[in-house]
Amino acid sequence: VKRRFNGNEQTKRAYRAIGSLDEVLAHDAFGKDLGEYADLPEILERNQHELYAESLVNPIQYLNRPEGYVPNTLHIGRGRQLIFLTGPNSGGKTSSSTGAQHAQILFQAGGYVPAKKAKMTIADHVYNQVVEPNDLLDEEGGLGSQLRRSKEILFGCSPHSFIVVDDLNEATTFEEKM
């Protein structure tokens, strides 16, 4: 395709403009799909990362099951550098944290955020650490992989980074976890 359209600069600009228009239309369609849970957030200027989302939804889960989804309100930051989200299994912790990451990335792309109202800062990095099944099979095991990834994140982050660590102490065996 690149060879075929390797024409003049005017043609290249036209194709870039069409691609940009496609992006804007996709963001608009996504916002319409979210309905009442679509907001163009306010940009906050803070000395560290902050995210406020009223009635935040995980867009993937919400769009697949809008009638049964329970939104959550999150306020991450406010002078705190570390927040723990706890609760029972299947209580929505992973869904909420994933929804917050989706919101951050969509916000930084200039799109609608899956919440009724949102305010946030621009993050210099967005990190996500989750247990991956293939980590359990490598030489260092699941816990070793998670600790290595945690080290990479902690050495690469700043006060303006947004980091989600889901199940930090997951391991291959019960003994390793303990």
PDB file of C-alpha atoms in Angstrom:
ATOM      1  CA  VAL A   1       0.000   0.000   0.000  1.00  0.00           C
ATOM      2  CA  LYS A   2       2.828   2.407   0.867  1.00  0.00           C
ATOM      3  CA  ARG A   3       4.443   1.944  -2.568  1.00  0.00           C
ATOM      4  CA  ARG A   4       1.120   2.428  -4.319  1.00  0.00           C
ATOM      5  CA  PHE A   5       0.365   5.770  -2.633  1.00  0.00           C
ATOM      6  CA  ASN A   6       3.898   7.088  -2.518  1.00  0.00           C
ATOM      7  CA  GLY A   7       2.768   9.998  -4.659  1.00  0.00           C
ATOM      8  CA  ASN A   8       2.976  13.698  -4.139  1.00  0.00           C
ATOM      9  CA  GLU A   9       2.798  15.511  -0.802  1.00  0.00           C
ATOM     10  CA  GLN A  10      -0.757  16.713  -1.453  1.00  0.00           C
ATOM     11  CA  THR A  11      -1.992  13.107  -1.785  1.00  0.00           C
ATOM     12  CA  LYS A  12      -0.212  12.125   1.446  1.00  0.00           C
ATOM     13  CA  ARG A  13      -1.820  15.048   3.312  1.00  0.00           C
ATOM     14  CA  ALA A  14      -5.244  14.058   1.972  1.00  0.00           C
ATOM     15  CA  TYR A  15      -4.854  10.493   3.267  1.00  0.00           C
ATOM     16  CA  ARG A  16      -3.657  11.750   6.673  1.00  0.00           C
ATOM     17  CA  ALA A  17      -6.687  14.053   6.849  1.00  0.00           C
ATOM     18  CA  ILE A  18      -9.028  11.158   6.020  1.00  0.00           C
ATOM     19  CA  GLY A  19      -7.372   9.066   8.748  1.00  0.00           C
ATOM     20  CA  SER A  20      -7.769  11.899  11.271  1.00  0.00           C
ATOM     21  CA  LEU A  21     -11.420  12.353  10.326  1.00  0.00           C
ATOM     22  CA  ASP A  22     -11.959   8.613  10.783  1.00  0.00           C
ATOM     23  CA  GLU A  23     -10.489   8.863  14.307  1.00  0.00           C
ATOM     24  CA  VAL A  24     -12.772  11.765  15.242  1.00  0.00           C
ATOM     25  CA  LEU A  25     -15.830   9.931  13.914  1.00  0.00           C
ATOM     26  CA  ALA A  26     -14.848   6.780  15.845  1.00  0.00           C
ATOM     27  CA  HIS A  27     -14.538   8.793  19.091  1.00  0.00           C
ATOM     28  CA  ASP A  28     -17.934  10.357  18.413  1.00  0.00           C
ATOM     29  CA  ALA A  29     -19.565   6.954  17.740  1.00  0.00           C
ATOM     30  CA  PHE A  30     -18.000   5.564  20.933  1.00  0.00           C
ATOM     31  CA  GLY A  31     -19.424   8.493  22.930  1.00  0.00           C
ATOM     32  CA  LYS A  32     -22.880   7.907  21.469  1.00  0.00           C
ATOM     33  CA  ASP A  33     -22.664   4.194  22.340  1.00  0.00           C
ATOM     34  CA  LEU A  34     -21.849   5.077  25.967  1.00  0.00           C
ATOM     35  CA  GLY A  35     -24.864   7.407  26.168  1.00  0.00           C
ATOM     36  CA  GLU A  36     -25.111   9.002  29.618  1.00  0.00           C
ATOM     37  CA  TYR A  37     -21.698   7.536  30.524  1.00  0.00           C
ATOM     38  CA  ALA A  38     -19.749   9.697  28.062  1.00  0.00           C
ATOM     39  CA  ASP A  39     -17.949  12.822  29.199  1.00  0.00           C
ATOM     40  CA  LEU A  40     -15.263  15.036  27.763  1.00  0.00           C
ATOM     41  CA  PRO A  41     -13.314  15.581  30.983  1.00  0.00           C
ATOM     42  CA  GLU A  42     -11.903  18.711  32.504  1.00  0.00           C
ATOM     43  CA  ILE A  43      -8.100  18.883  32.388  1.00  0.00           C
ATOM     44  CA  LEU A  44      -6.547  19.343  35.823  1.00  0.00           C
ATOM     45  CA  GLU A  45      -3.119  20.847  36.410  1.00  0.00           C
ATOM     46  CA  ARG A  46      -1.559  19.312  39.505  1.00  0.00           C
ATOM     47  CA  ASN A  47       1.947  18.459  40.697  1.00  0.00           C
ATOM     48  CA  GLN A  48       1.048  14.749  40.631  1.00  0.00           C
ATOM     49  CA  HIS A  49      -1.409  12.506  38.840  1.00  0.00           C
ATOM     50  CA  GLU A  50      -5.093  12.852  39.724  1.00  0.00           C
ATOM     51  CA  LEU A  51      -8.203  11.225  38.312  1.00  0.00           C
ATOM     52  CA  TYR A  52     -11.792  11.897  39.355  1.00  0.00           C
ATOM     53  CA  ALA A  53     -14.554   9.956  37.618  1.00  0.00           C
ATOM     54  CA  GLU A  54     -18.175  10.069  38.746  1.00  0.00           C
ATOM     55  CA  SER A  55     -20.183   6.974  37.743  1.00  0.00           C
ATOM     56  CA  LEU A  56     -17.226   5.417  35.927  1.00  0.00           C
ATOM     57  CA  VAL A  57     -17.912   2.300  33.886  1.00  0.00           C
ATOM     58  CA  ASN A  58     -15.575  -0.220  32.333  1.00  0.00           C
ATOM     59  CA  PRO A  59     -16.549   0.495  28.705  1.00  0.00           C
ATOM     60  CA  ILE A  60     -16.019  -3.043  27.436  1.00  0.00           C
ATOM     61  CA  GLN A  61     -18.139  -4.639  30.153  1.00  0.00           C
ATOM     62  CA  TYR A  62     -20.751  -1.866  30.094  1.00  0.00           C
ATOM     63  CA  LEU A  63     -21.255  -2.005  26.330  1.00  0.00           C
ATOM     64  CA  ASN A  64     -21.664  -5.803  26.511  1.00  0.00           C
ATOM     65  CA  ARG A  65     -24.123  -5.696  29.474  1.00  0.00           C
ATOM     66  CA  PRO A  66     -25.510  -2.181  29.991  1.00  0.00           C
ATOM     67  CA  GLU A  67     -28.520  -3.317  32.024  1.00  0.00           C
ATOM     68  CA  GLY A  68     -26.521  -5.119  34.716  1.00  0.00           C
ATOM     69  CA  TYR A  69     -23.493  -2.875  35.116  1.00  0.00           C
ATOM     70  CA  VAL A  70     -23.009  -0.921  38.354  1.00  0.00           C
ATOM     71  CA  PRO A  71     -20.927   2.257  37.888  1.00  0.00           C
ATOM     72  CA  ASN A  72     -18.390   3.405  40.484  1.00  0.00           C
ATOM     73  CA  THR A  73     -17.088   6.813  41.499  1.00  0.00           C
ATOM     74  CA  LEU A  74     -13.300   7.009  41.871  1.00  0.00           C
ATOM     75  CA  HIS A  75     -11.102   9.834  43.082  1.00  0.00           C
ATOM     76  CA  ILE A  76      -7.464   8.905  42.742  1.00  0.00           C
ATOM     77  CA  GLY A  77      -4.828  11.365  43.839  1.00  0.00           C
ATOM     78  CA  ARG A  78      -5.743  14.341  46.064  1.00  0.00           C
ATOM     79  CA  GLY A  79      -2.247  14.399  47.551  1.00  0.00           C
ATOM     80  CA  ARG A  80      -2.106  10.631  48.026  1.00  0.00           C
ATOM     81  CA  GLN A  81       0.606   8.767  46.186  1.00  0.00           C
ATOM     82  CA  LEU A  82      -0.663   5.247  46.785  1.00  0.00           C
ATOM     83  CA  ILE A  83      -4.207   3.916  46.917  1.00  0.00           C
ATOM     84  CA  PHE A  84      -5.322   0.370  47.690  1.00  0.00           C
ATOM     85  CA  LEU A  85      -8.594  -0.841  46.229  1.00  0.00           C
ATOM     86  CA  THR A  86      -9.788  -3.784  48.299  1.00  0.00           C
ATOM     87  CA  GLY A  87     -12.887  -5.900  48.525  1.00  0.00           C
ATOM     88  CA  PRO A  88     -14.267  -9.418  48.112  1.00  0.00           C
ATOM     89  CA  ASN A  89     -13.558 -11.607  45.106  1.00  0.00           C
ATOM     90  CA  SER A  90     -15.824 -10.680  42.178  1.00  0.00           C
ATOM     91  CA  GLY A  91     -16.534  -7.332  43.861  1.00  0.00           C
ATOM     92  CA  GLY A  92     -15.483  -5.178  40.897  1.00  0.00           C
ATOM     93  CA  LYS A  93     -11.903  -4.191  41.829  1.00  0.00           C
ATOM     94  CA  THR A  94     -10.370  -5.249  38.518  1.00  0.00           C
ATOM     95  CA  SER A  95     -13.306  -3.851  36.556  1.00  0.00           C
ATOM     96  CA  SER A  96     -12.996  -0.456  38.282  1.00  0.00           C
ATOM     97  CA  SER A  97      -9.235  -0.240  37.904  1.00  0.00           C
ATOM     98  CA  THR A  98      -9.422  -1.286  34.245  1.00  0.00           C
ATOM     99  CA  GLY A  99     -12.175   1.284  33.677  1.00  0.00           C
ATOM    100  CA  ALA A 100      -9.947   3.968  35.220  1.00  0.00           C
ATOM    101  CA  GLN A 101      -7.101   3.018  32.890  1.00  0.00           C
ATOM    102  CA  HIS A 102      -9.422   3.054  29.876  1.00  0.00           C
ATOM    103  CA  ALA A 103     -10.603   6.496  30.984  1.00  0.00           C
ATOM    104  CA  GLN A 104      -7.031   7.796  31.248  1.00  0.00           C
ATOM    105  CA  ILE A 105      -6.032   6.507  27.824  1.00  0.00           C
ATOM    106  CA  LEU A 106      -9.237   7.715  26.139  1.00  0.00           C
ATOM    107  CA  PHE A 107      -8.814  11.126  27.791  1.00  0.00           C
ATOM    108  CA  GLN A 108      -5.260  11.444  26.539  1.00  0.00           C
ATOM    109  CA  ALA A 109      -6.389  10.463  23.035  1.00  0.00           C
ATOM    110  CA  GLY A 110      -8.934  13.299  23.132  1.00  0.00           C
ATOM    111  CA  GLY A 111     -11.943  11.029  23.321  1.00  0.00           C
ATOM    112  CA  TYR A 112     -14.930  10.541  25.566  1.00  0.00           C
ATOM    113  CA  VAL A 113     -14.315   9.090  29.009  1.00  0.00           C
ATOM    114  CA  PRO A 114     -16.725   6.338  30.192  1.00  0.00           C
ATOM    115  CA  ALA A 115     -18.155   8.322  33.124  1.00  0.00           C
ATOM    116  CA  LYS A 116     -20.935  10.808  33.825  1.00  0.00           C
ATOM    117  CA  LYS A 117     -18.378  13.423  34.877  1.00  0.00           C
ATOM    118  CA  ALA A 118     -14.585  13.319  34.897  1.00  0.00           C
ATOM    119  CA  LYS A 119     -11.556  15.470  35.701  1.00  0.00           C
ATOM    120  CA  MET A 120      -7.963  14.335  35.358  1.00  0.00           C
ATOM    121  CA  THR A 121      -4.365  15.253  34.788  1.00  0.00           C
ATOM    122  CA  ILE A 122      -2.322  14.162  31.818  1.00  0.00           C
ATOM    123  CA  ALA A 123      -0.159  11.184  32.781  1.00  0.00           C
ATOM    124  CA  ASP A 124       3.407  10.942  31.553  1.00  0.00           C
ATOM    125  CA  HIS A 125       3.188   7.127  31.702  1.00  0.00           C
ATOM    126  CA  VAL A 126       0.315   4.679  32.099  1.00  0.00           C
ATOM    127  CA  TYR A 127       1.441   1.356  33.567  1.00  0.00           C
ATOM    128  CA  ASN A 128      -0.593  -1.795  34.042  1.00  0.00           C
ATOM    129  CA  GLN A 129       0.574  -4.925  35.806  1.00  0.00           C
ATOM    130  CA  VAL A 130      -1.664  -7.956  35.695  1.00  0.00           C
ATOM    131  CA  VAL A 131      -0.950 -11.649  36.019  1.00  0.00           C
ATOM    132  CA  GLU A 132      -0.364 -13.131  32.592  1.00  0.00           C
ATOM    133  CA  PRO A 133      -0.744 -16.907  32.171  1.00  0.00           C
ATOM    134  CA  ASN A 134       2.541 -17.169  30.240  1.00  0.00           C
ATOM    135  CA  ASP A 135       4.405 -15.649  33.233  1.00  0.00           C
ATOM    136  CA  LEU A 136       3.660 -18.822  35.155  1.00  0.00           C
ATOM    137  CA  LEU A 137       5.619 -20.909  32.661  1.00  0.00           C
ATOM    138  CA  ASP A 138       8.887 -18.952  32.394  1.00  0.00           C
ATOM    139  CA  GLU A 139      12.065 -19.706  34.365  1.00  0.00           C
ATOM    140  CA  GLU A 140      11.470 -17.217  37.166  1.00  0.00           C
ATOM    141  CA  GLY A 141       7.855 -18.276  37.772  1.00  0.00           C
ATOM    142  CA  GLY A 142       4.805 -16.098  38.230  1.00  0.00           C
ATOM    143  CA  LEU A 143       5.988 -14.289  41.348  1.00  0.00           C
ATOM    144  CA  GLY A 144       9.438 -13.622  39.893  1.00  0.00           C
ATOM    145  CA  SER A 145       7.869 -12.189  36.719  1.00  0.00           C
ATOM    146  CA  GLN A 146       5.594  -9.939  38.761  1.00  0.00           C
ATOM    147  CA  LEU A 147       8.439  -8.683  40.941  1.00  0.00           C
ATOM    148  CA  ARG A 148      10.578  -7.959  37.871  1.00  0.00           C
ATOM    149  CA  ARG A 149       7.708  -6.037  36.241  1.00  0.00           C
ATOM    150  CA  SER A 150       7.035  -4.151  39.507  1.00  0.00           C
ATOM    151  CA  LYS A 151      10.686  -3.100  39.636  1.00  0.00           C
ATOM    152  CA  GLU A 152      10.537  -1.869  36.011  1.00  0.00           C
ATOM    153  CA  ILE A 153       7.410   0.164  36.773  1.00  0.00           C
ATOM    154  CA  LEU A 154       8.736   1.669  40.014  1.00  0.00           C
ATOM    155  CA  PHE A 155      12.029   2.708  38.420  1.00  0.00           C
ATOM    156  CA  GLY A 156      10.232   4.182  35.388  1.00  0.00           C
ATOM    157  CA  CYS A 157       7.424   6.118  37.050  1.00  0.00           C
ATOM    158  CA  SER A 158       7.096   9.704  38.254  1.00  0.00           C
ATOM    159  CA  PRO A 159       4.509  11.617  40.322  1.00  0.00           C
ATOM    160  CA  HIS A 160       2.648  12.177  37.033  1.00  0.00           C
ATOM    161  CA  SER A 161       2.399   8.450  36.201  1.00  0.00           C
ATOM    162  CA  PHE A 162      -0.763   6.394  36.513  1.00  0.00           C
ATOM    163  CA  ILE A 163      -0.058   2.840  37.661  1.00  0.00           C
ATOM    164  CA  VAL A 164      -2.478  -0.028  38.213  1.00  0.00           C
ATOM    165  CA  VAL A 165      -1.169  -3.217  39.820  1.00  0.00           C
ATOM    166  CA  ASP A 166      -3.762  -5.981  39.935  1.00  0.00           C
ATOM    167  CA  ASP A 167      -3.034  -8.863  42.337  1.00  0.00           C
ATOM    168  CA  LEU A 168       0.590  -8.035  43.131  1.00  0.00           C
ATOM    169  CA  ASN A 169       1.084 -11.201  45.164  1.00  0.00           C
ATOM    170  CA  GLU A 170      -0.307 -13.730  42.700  1.00  0.00           C
ATOM    171  CA  ALA A 171       1.933 -16.768  42.371  1.00  0.00           C
ATOM    172  CA  THR A 172       2.240 -20.162  40.723  1.00  0.00           C
ATOM    173  CA  THR A 173       1.719 -22.190  43.893  1.00  0.00           C
ATOM    174  CA  PHE A 174       0.176 -21.562  47.300  1.00  0.00           C
ATOM    175  CA  GLU A 175       3.612 -21.983  48.934  1.00  0.00           C
ATOM    176  CA  GLU A 176       5.188 -19.400  46.610  1.00  0.00           C
ATOM    177  CA  LYS A 177       2.376 -16.978  47.361  1.00  0.00           C
ATOM    178  CA  MET A 178       2.872 -17.327  51.103  1.00  0.00           C
TER     179      MET A 178
END
